[in-house]
mmCIF file of N, CA and C in Angstrom:
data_model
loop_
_atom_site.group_PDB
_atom_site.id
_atom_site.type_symbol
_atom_site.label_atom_id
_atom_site.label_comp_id
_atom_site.label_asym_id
_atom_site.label_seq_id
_atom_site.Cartn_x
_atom_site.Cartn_y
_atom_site.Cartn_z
ATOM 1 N N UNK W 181 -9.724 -6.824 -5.413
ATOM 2 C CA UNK W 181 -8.641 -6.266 -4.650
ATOM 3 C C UNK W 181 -9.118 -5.002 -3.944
ATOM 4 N N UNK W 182 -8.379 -5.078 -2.940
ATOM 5 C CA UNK W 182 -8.855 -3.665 -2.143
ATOM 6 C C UNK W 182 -7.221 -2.417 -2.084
ATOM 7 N N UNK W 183 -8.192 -1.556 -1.712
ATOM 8 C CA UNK W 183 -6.729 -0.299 -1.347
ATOM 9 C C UNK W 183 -6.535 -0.654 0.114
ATOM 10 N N UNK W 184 -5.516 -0.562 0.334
ATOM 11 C CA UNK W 184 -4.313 -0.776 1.656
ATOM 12 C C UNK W 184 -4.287 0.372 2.193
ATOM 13 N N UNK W 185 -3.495 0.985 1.249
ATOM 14 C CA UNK W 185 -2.907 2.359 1.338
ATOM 15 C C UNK W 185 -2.407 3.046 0.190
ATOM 16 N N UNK W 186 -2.303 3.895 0.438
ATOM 17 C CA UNK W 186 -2.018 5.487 -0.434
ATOM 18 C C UNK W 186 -1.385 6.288 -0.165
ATOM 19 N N UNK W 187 -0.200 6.554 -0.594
ATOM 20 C CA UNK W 187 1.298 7.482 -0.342
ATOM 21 C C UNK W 187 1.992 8.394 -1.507
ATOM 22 N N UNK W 188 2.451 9.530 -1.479
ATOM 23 C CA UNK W 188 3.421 9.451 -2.048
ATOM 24 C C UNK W 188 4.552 9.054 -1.846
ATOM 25 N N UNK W 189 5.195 8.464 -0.901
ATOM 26 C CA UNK W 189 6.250 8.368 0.043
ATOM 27 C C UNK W 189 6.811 6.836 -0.566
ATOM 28 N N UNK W 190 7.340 6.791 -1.658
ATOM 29 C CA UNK W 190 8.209 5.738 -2.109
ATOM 30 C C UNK W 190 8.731 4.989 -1.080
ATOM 31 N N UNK W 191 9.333 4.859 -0.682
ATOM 32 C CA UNK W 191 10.271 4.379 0.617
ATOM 33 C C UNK W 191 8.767 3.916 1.466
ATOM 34 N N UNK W 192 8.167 4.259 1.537
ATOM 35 C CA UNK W 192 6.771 3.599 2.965
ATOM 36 C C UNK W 192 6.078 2.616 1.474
ATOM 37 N N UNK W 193 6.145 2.918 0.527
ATOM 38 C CA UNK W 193 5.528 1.658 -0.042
ATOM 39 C C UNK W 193 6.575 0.649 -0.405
ATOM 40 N N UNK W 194 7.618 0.758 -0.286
ATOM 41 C CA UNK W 194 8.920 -0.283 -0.845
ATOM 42 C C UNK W 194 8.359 -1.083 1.207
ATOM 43 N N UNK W 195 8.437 -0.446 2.013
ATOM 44 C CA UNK W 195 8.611 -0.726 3.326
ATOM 45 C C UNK W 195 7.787 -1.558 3.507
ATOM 46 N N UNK W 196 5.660 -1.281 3.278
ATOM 47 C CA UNK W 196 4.724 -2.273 3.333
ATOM 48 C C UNK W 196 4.704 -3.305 2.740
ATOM 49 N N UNK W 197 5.106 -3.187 0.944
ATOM 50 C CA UNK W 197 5.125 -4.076 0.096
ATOM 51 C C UNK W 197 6.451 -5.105 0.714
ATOM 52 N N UNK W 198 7.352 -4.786 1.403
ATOM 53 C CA UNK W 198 8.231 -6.011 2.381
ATOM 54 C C UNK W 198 7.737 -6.152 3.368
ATOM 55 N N UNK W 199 7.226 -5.861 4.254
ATOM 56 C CA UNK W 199 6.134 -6.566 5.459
ATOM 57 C C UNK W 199 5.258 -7.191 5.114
ATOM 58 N N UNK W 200 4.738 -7.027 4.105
ATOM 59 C CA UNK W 200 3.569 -7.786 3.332
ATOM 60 C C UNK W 200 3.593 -9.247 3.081
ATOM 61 N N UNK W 201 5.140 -8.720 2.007
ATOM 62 C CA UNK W 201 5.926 -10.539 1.573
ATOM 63 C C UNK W 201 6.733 -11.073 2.206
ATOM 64 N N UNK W 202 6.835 -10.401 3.585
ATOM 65 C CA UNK W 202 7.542 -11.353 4.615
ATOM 66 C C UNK W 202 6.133 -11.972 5.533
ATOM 67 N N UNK W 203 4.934 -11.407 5.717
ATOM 68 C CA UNK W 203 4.093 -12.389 6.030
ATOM 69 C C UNK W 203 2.741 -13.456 5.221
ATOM 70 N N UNK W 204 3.910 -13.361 3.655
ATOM 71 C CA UNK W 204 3.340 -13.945 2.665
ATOM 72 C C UNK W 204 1.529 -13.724 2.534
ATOM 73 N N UNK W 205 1.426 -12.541 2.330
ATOM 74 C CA UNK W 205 0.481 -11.746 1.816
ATOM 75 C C UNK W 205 0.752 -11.090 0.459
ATOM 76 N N UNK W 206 0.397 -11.604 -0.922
ATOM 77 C CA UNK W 206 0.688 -11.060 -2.045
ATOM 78 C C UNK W 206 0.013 -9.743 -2.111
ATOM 79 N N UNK W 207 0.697 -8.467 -2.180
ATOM 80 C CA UNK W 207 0.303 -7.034 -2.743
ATOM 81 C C UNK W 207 0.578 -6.851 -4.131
ATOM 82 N N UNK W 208 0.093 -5.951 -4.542
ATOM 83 C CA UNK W 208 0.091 -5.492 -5.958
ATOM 84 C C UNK W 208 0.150 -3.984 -5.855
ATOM 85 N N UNK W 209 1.181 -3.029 -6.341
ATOM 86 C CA UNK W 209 1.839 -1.974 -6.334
ATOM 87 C C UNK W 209 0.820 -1.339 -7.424
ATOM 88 N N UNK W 210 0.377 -0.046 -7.419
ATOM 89 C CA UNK W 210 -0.763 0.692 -8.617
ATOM 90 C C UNK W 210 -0.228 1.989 -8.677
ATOM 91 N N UNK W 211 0.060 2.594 -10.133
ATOM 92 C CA UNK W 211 0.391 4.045 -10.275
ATOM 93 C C UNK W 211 1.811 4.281 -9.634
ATOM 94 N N UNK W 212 2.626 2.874 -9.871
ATOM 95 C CA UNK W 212 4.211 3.493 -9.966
ATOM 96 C C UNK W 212 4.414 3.687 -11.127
ATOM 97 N N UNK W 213 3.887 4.051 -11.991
ATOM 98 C CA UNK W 213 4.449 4.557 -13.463
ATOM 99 C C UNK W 213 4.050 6.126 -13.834
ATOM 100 N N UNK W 214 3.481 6.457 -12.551
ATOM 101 C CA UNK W 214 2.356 7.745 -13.062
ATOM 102 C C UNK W 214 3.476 8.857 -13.279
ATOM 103 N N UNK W 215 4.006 8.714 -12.743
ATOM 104 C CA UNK W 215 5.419 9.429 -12.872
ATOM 105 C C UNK W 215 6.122 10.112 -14.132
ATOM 106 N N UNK W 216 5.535 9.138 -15.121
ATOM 107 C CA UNK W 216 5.813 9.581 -16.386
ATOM 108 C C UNK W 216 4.990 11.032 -16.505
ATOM 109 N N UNK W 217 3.647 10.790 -16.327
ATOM 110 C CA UNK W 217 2.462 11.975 -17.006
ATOM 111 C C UNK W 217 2.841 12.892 -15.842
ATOM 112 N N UNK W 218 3.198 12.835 -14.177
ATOM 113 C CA UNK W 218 3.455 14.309 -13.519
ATOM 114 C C UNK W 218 4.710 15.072 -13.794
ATOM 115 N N UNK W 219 5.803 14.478 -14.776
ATOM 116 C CA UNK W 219 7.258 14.767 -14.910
ATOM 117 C C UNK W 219 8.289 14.437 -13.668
ATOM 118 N N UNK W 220 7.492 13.225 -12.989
ATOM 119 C CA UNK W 220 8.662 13.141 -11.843
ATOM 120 C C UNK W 220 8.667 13.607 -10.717
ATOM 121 N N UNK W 221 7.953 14.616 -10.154
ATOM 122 C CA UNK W 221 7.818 15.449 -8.956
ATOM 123 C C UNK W 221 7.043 14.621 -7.917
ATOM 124 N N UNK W 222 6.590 13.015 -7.909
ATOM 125 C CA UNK W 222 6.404 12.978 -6.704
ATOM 126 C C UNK W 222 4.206 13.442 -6.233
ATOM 127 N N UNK W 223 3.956 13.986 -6.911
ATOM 128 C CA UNK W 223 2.465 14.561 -7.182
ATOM 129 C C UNK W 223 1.209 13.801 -6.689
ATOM 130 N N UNK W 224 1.270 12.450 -8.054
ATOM 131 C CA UNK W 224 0.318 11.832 -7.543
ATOM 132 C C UNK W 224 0.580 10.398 -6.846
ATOM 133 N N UNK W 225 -0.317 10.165 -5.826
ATOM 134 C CA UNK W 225 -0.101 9.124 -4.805
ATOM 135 C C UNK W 225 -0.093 7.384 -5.640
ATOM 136 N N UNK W 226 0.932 6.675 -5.010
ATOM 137 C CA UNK W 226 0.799 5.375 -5.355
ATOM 138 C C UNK W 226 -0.059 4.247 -4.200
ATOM 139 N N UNK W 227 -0.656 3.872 -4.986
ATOM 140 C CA UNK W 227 -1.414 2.108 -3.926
ATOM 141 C C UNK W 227 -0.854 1.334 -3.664
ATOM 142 N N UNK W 228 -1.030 0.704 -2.511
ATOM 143 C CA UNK W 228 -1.141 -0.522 -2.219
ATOM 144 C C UNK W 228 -2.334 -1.624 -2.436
ATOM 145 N N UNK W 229 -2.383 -2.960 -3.365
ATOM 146 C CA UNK W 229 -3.583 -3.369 -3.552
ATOM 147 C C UNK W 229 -3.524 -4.877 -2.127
ATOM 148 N N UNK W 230 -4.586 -5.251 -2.118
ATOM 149 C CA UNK W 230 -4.510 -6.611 -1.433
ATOM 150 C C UNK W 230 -5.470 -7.447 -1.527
ATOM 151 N N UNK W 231 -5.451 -8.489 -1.737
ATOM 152 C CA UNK W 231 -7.168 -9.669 -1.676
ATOM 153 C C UNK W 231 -7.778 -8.790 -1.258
ATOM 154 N N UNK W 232 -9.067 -9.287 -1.149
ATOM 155 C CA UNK W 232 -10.287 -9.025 0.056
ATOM 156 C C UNK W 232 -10.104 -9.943 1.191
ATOM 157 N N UNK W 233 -9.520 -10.881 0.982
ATOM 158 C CA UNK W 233 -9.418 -11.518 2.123
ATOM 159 C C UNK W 233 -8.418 -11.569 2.772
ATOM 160 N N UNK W 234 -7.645 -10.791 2.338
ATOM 161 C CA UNK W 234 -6.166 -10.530 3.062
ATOM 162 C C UNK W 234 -5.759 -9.244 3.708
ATOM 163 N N UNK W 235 -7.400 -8.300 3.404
ATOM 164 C CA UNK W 235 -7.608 -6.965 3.991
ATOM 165 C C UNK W 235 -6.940 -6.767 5.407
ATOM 166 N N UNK W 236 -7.821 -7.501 5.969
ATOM 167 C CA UNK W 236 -7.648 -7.351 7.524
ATOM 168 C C UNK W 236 -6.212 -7.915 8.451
ATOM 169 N N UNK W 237 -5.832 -8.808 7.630
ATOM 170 C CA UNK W 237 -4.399 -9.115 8.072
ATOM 171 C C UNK W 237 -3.779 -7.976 7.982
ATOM 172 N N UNK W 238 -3.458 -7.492 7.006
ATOM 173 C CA UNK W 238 -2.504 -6.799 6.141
ATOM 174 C C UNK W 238 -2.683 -5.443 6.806
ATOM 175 N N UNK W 239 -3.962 -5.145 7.269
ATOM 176 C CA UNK W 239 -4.174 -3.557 7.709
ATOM 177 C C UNK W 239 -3.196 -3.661 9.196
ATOM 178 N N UNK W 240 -3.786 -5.109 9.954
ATOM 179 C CA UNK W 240 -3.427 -5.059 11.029
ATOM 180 C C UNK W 240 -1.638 -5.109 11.361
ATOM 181 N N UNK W 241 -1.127 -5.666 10.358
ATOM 182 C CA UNK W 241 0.554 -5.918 10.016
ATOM 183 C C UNK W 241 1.193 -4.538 9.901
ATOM 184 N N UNK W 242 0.061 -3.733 8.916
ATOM 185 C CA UNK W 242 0.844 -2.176 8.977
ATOM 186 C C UNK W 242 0.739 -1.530 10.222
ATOM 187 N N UNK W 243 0.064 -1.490 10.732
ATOM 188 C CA UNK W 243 -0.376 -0.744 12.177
ATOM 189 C C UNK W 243 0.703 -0.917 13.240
ATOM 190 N N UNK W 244 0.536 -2.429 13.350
ATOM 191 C CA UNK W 244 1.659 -3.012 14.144
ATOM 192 C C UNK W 244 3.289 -2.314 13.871
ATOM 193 N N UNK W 245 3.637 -2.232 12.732
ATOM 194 C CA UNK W 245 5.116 -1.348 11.960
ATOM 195 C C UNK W 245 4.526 0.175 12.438
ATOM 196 N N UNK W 246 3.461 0.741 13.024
ATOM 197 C CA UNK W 246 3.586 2.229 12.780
ATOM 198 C C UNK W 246 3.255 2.832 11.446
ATOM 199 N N UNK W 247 2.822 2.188 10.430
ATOM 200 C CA UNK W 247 2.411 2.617 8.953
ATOM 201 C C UNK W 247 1.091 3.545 9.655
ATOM 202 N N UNK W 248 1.088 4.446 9.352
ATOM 203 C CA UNK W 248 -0.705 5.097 9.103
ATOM 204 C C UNK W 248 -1.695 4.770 8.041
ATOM 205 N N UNK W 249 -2.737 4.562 8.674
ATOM 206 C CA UNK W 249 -3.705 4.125 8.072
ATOM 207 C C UNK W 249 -4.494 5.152 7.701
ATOM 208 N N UNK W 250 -5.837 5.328 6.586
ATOM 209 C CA UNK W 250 -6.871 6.076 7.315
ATOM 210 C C UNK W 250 -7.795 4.988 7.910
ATOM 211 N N UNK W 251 -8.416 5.910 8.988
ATOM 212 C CA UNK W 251 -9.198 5.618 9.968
ATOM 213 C C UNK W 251 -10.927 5.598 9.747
ATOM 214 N N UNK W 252 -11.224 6.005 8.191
ATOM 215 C CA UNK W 252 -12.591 5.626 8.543
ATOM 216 C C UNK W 252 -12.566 4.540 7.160
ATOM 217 N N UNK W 253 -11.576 3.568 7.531
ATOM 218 C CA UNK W 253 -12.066 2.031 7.070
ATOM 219 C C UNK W 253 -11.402 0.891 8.019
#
């Protein structure tokens, strides 16, 4: 699996993870629980996971919505 993306921004990963499974691309959500160990504040960033072979779709699907990417992958 690869990283997608990286947010703290709840709401932009609820948003990809539904663009994703509306173009039936399975994601896998990482470090929505971290929440427990920062007390809630939001701190540390959650993933987006995806195939390897579903990289390049999936980058190109967010782009298209306006999601930010980083740019040196």
């Amino acid at each position: 699996m690869k990283e997608l993306l990286r947010t703290n921004d709840p709401t932009l990963v609820a948003f990809a993870t539904a663009l994703l499974q509306g173009e039936e691309i399975p994601c896998f959500q990482m470090d929505v629980h971290m929440s427990v160990l920062e007390g809630s504040i939001g701190i540390l960033p959650r993933r987006v996971m995806v195939r390897d072979k579903d990289l390049h779709m999936a980058r190109a699907i967010l782009r298209d919505n306006d999601i930010p990417l980083p740019e040196n992958e």
